[in-house]
Tab-separated table of C-alpha atoms in Angstrom:
chain	number	residue	atom	x	y	z
A	1	ALA	CA	39.586	156.220	102.924
A	2	ASP	CA	42.507	158.590	103.491
A	3	GLY	CA	45.996	157.098	103.494
A	4	MET	CA	48.677	158.311	105.828
A	5	GLY	CA	50.456	161.401	104.529
A	6	HIS	CA	50.025	162.534	100.931
A	7	GLY	CA	51.151	161.680	97.464
A	8	GLU	CA	51.326	158.339	95.625
A	9	ASN	CA	51.792	156.003	98.557
A	10	ALA	CA	48.829	157.490	100.472
A	11	LYS	CA	46.690	157.401	97.318
A	12	ARG	CA	47.709	153.734	96.663
A	13	ILE	CA	46.806	152.583	100.208
A	14	SER	CA	43.552	154.455	100.366
A	15	SER	CA	42.472	153.257	96.911
A	16	MET	CA	43.274	149.647	97.840
A	17	VAL	CA	41.398	149.845	101.182
A	18	LEU	CA	38.360	151.497	99.505
A	19	SER	CA	38.319	148.938	96.708
A	20	LEU	CA	38.460	146.009	99.142
A	21	ILE	CA	35.800	147.469	101.427
A	22	LYS	CA	33.441	148.334	98.529
A	23	SER	CA	33.844	144.797	97.059
A	24	MET	CA	33.083	143.171	100.421
A	25	PHE	CA	30.052	145.413	101.021
A	26	GLU	CA	28.745	144.498	97.534
A	27	VAL	CA	28.781	140.768	98.356
A	28	GLY	CA	26.926	141.426	101.590
A	29	LEU	CA	29.456	140.686	104.260
A	30	ASP	CA	28.975	141.955	107.756
A	31	ASN	CA	30.524	145.397	108.598
A	32	ARG	CA	32.591	143.877	111.454
A	33	LEU	CA	33.917	141.108	109.280
A	34	ILE	CA	34.860	143.587	106.487
A	35	ILE	CA	36.768	145.838	108.877
A	36	GLU	CA	38.601	142.960	110.602
A	37	SER	CA	39.600	141.413	107.262
A	38	VAL	CA	40.980	144.579	105.683
A	39	ASN	CA	42.752	145.454	108.945
A	40	LYS	CA	44.474	142.015	108.992
A	41	LEU	CA	45.691	142.542	105.423
A	42	LEU	CA	47.266	145.928	106.333
A	43	ILE	CA	48.935	145.036	109.662
A	44	PRO	CA	51.797	142.882	108.247
A	45	ALA	CA	52.605	145.624	105.703
A	46	GLY	CA	53.928	147.950	108.438
A	47	LEU	CA	53.021	151.240	110.086
A	48	ASP	CA	53.365	153.238	106.908
A	49	ASN	CA	50.280	151.583	105.536
A	50	PHE	CA	47.373	152.690	107.768
A	51	THR	CA	44.475	154.575	106.569
A	52	THR	CA	41.361	156.226	107.937
A	53	LEU	CA	37.957	155.068	106.939
A	54	ASP	CA	34.806	157.169	106.873
A	55	ALA	CA	31.713	155.341	105.648
A	56	CYS	CA	28.034	156.267	105.773
A	57	VAL	CA	25.358	153.647	104.996
A	58	VAL	CA	22.023	155.278	104.420
A	59	ASP	CA	18.861	153.212	104.836
A	60	LEU	CA	16.134	155.268	103.158
A	61	ASP	CA	13.421	152.699	104.047
A	62	VAL	CA	13.729	153.415	107.771
A	63	GLY	CA	15.331	156.845	107.684
A	64	VAL	CA	18.586	155.998	109.424
A	65	CYS	CA	22.181	156.425	108.486
A	66	THR	CA	24.996	154.432	109.999
A	67	PHE	CA	28.414	156.009	110.219
A	68	ILE	CA	31.391	153.610	110.399
A	69	LYS	CA	34.503	155.542	111.303
A	70	LEU	CA	38.147	154.509	111.871
A	71	GLY	CA	40.480	157.351	112.619
A	72	SER	CA	38.545	159.641	110.403
A	73	SER	CA	37.745	163.297	110.792
A	74	VAL	CA	34.286	164.530	111.918
A	75	SER	CA	31.198	164.239	109.719
A	76	VAL	CA	28.250	166.626	109.802
A	77	ILE	CA	24.567	166.163	109.225
A	78	LYS	CA	23.059	169.455	108.199
A	79	HIS	CA	19.397	169.381	109.256
A	80	LYS	CA	16.912	172.134	108.433
A	81	ASN	CA	17.836	174.355	111.368
A	82	THR	CA	20.904	172.739	113.011
A	83	ALA	CA	24.058	170.908	112.178
A	84	GLU	CA	25.081	167.745	114.096
A	85	LEU	CA	28.672	166.553	114.530
A	86	ILE	CA	29.532	162.847	114.264
A	87	SER	CA	32.938	162.249	115.842
A	88	CYS	CA	35.342	159.392	115.619
A	89	GLU	CA	36.702	157.678	118.790
A	90	SER	CA	38.764	154.897	117.053
A	91	LEU	CA	42.204	154.424	115.498
A	92	PRO	CA	42.823	154.210	111.763
A	93	ILE	CA	42.720	150.792	110.079
A	94	GLY	CA	46.040	148.918	109.894
A	95	ILE	CA	47.613	149.945	113.229
A	96	VAL	CA	46.465	147.512	115.831
A	97	GLN	CA	45.207	143.898	115.628
A	98	ASN	CA	41.924	144.235	117.470
A	99	ILE	CA	40.323	147.153	115.758
A	100	LYS	CA	37.132	148.623	117.002
A	101	PRO	CA	35.283	151.044	114.647
A	102	THR	CA	33.162	153.867	115.868
A	103	VAL	CA	29.611	152.991	114.736
A	104	ILE	CA	26.946	155.622	115.119
A	105	LYS	CA	23.379	155.455	113.928
A	106	LYS	CA	21.400	158.658	113.376
A	107	PRO	CA	17.930	159.419	112.135
A	108	ILE	CA	17.700	161.300	108.849
A	109	PHE	CA	14.979	163.248	107.101
A	110	ALA	CA	14.200	164.618	103.671
A	111	GLY	CA	16.160	167.827	103.189
A	112	ASP	CA	19.116	166.721	105.332
A	113	ILE	CA	22.585	166.869	103.892
A	114	ILE	CA	25.350	164.540	105.122
A	115	PHE	CA	29.031	165.659	104.795
A	116	LEU	CA	31.968	163.333	105.024
A	117	ALA	CA	35.291	165.273	104.822
A	118	SER	CA	38.894	164.331	105.158
A	119	ASP	CA	41.081	165.941	107.794
A	120	GLY	CA	42.683	168.190	105.181
A	121	VAL	CA	39.353	169.959	104.688
A	122	VAL	CA	38.319	170.013	108.396
A	123	ASP	CA	41.776	171.182	109.535
A	124	SER	CA	41.642	174.147	107.178
A	125	PHE	CA	39.091	175.674	109.543
A	126	ALA	CA	39.874	177.261	112.916
A	127	GLY	CA	38.587	174.158	114.636
A	128	VAL	CA	35.836	171.478	114.471
A	129	GLU	CA	33.187	173.879	115.788
A	130	SER	CA	34.176	176.432	113.126
A	131	TYR	CA	33.658	173.749	110.452
A	132	LYS	CA	30.277	172.762	111.942
A	133	SER	CA	29.193	176.426	112.041
A	134	PHE	CA	30.277	176.929	108.423
A	135	VAL	CA	28.187	173.953	107.310
A	136	ASN	CA	25.294	174.985	109.477
A	137	ASP	CA	25.206	178.562	108.202
A	138	ALA	CA	25.645	177.715	104.548
A	139	LYS	CA	22.874	178.327	102.148
A	140	ILE	CA	23.275	175.431	99.707
A	141	PHE	CA	21.464	175.709	96.391
A	142	ASN	CA	23.807	173.526	94.306
A	143	LEU	CA	25.561	170.804	96.353
A	144	GLN	CA	28.248	170.149	93.765
A	145	LYS	CA	29.189	173.828	93.569
A	146	PHE	CA	29.255	174.032	97.336
A	147	VAL	CA	31.654	171.075	97.811
A	148	ASP	CA	33.846	172.384	94.935
A	149	ASP	CA	34.012	175.820	96.681
A	150	VAL	CA	34.876	174.176	100.042
A	151	ILE	CA	37.827	172.344	98.447
A	152	TYR	CA	38.963	175.461	96.623
A	153	ASP	CA	38.748	177.614	99.753
A	154	SER	CA	40.336	174.948	102.047
A	155	ASN	CA	43.181	174.426	99.519
A	156	SER	CA	43.939	178.144	99.436
A	157	GLN	CA	44.202	178.183	103.325
A	158	ASN	CA	46.344	175.024	103.562
A	159	LEU	CA	49.378	176.237	101.523
A	160	LYS	CA	51.818	175.810	104.389
A	161	HIS	CA	50.728	172.279	105.240
A	162	PRO	CA	49.335	170.611	102.112
A	163	ASP	CA	47.107	167.554	102.714
A	164	ASP	CA	44.791	165.473	100.580
A	165	MET	CA	41.345	166.991	100.518
A	166	THR	CA	38.067	165.211	100.000
A	167	ILE	CA	34.463	166.128	100.864
A	168	ILE	CA	31.346	164.219	99.907
A	169	GLY	CA	27.903	165.634	100.285
A	170	ILE	CA	24.809	163.450	100.281
A	171	ASN	CA	21.575	165.381	99.738
A	172	LEU	CA	18.523	163.541	100.985
A	173	LEU	CA	15.695	164.670	98.741
A	174	LYS	CA	11.965	163.842	98.920
A	175	SER	CA	10.771	161.345	96.359
């Protein structure tokens, strides 16, 4: 979750949304019901309280990941020889009554790496294709070091327009 703007209010909203969604997922509620419920809680609070949502539910038993995106930046699946963009076509949560998330299911394989990144990270590149190419061309030996370096490099390029920066990498290893 990435709250509008930056600073304490954005942090408060995104933390609240993330906590609510996580709690509802843990009790086994349906994705649609979760999104609609959290959206209805945010709408009366006003336009300053919207947030993006970027979720990825990985089902290792069937080898499929489901992206649930609301106003979020692109995600990338880095396969062995290619990178695949997952784009968002929906508004952030907390803006309109009848919210419709972008839900995309993709096959995954051992060795794939899934990246979820906030707009602060993606916007530090020349464009979405530049970000995709960067991920595709990266030789990743240590995923934690890689995401730390991406944040460091993105931060140094975003000095004129600071934004919150988050990147999550999910490495699918063979068992």
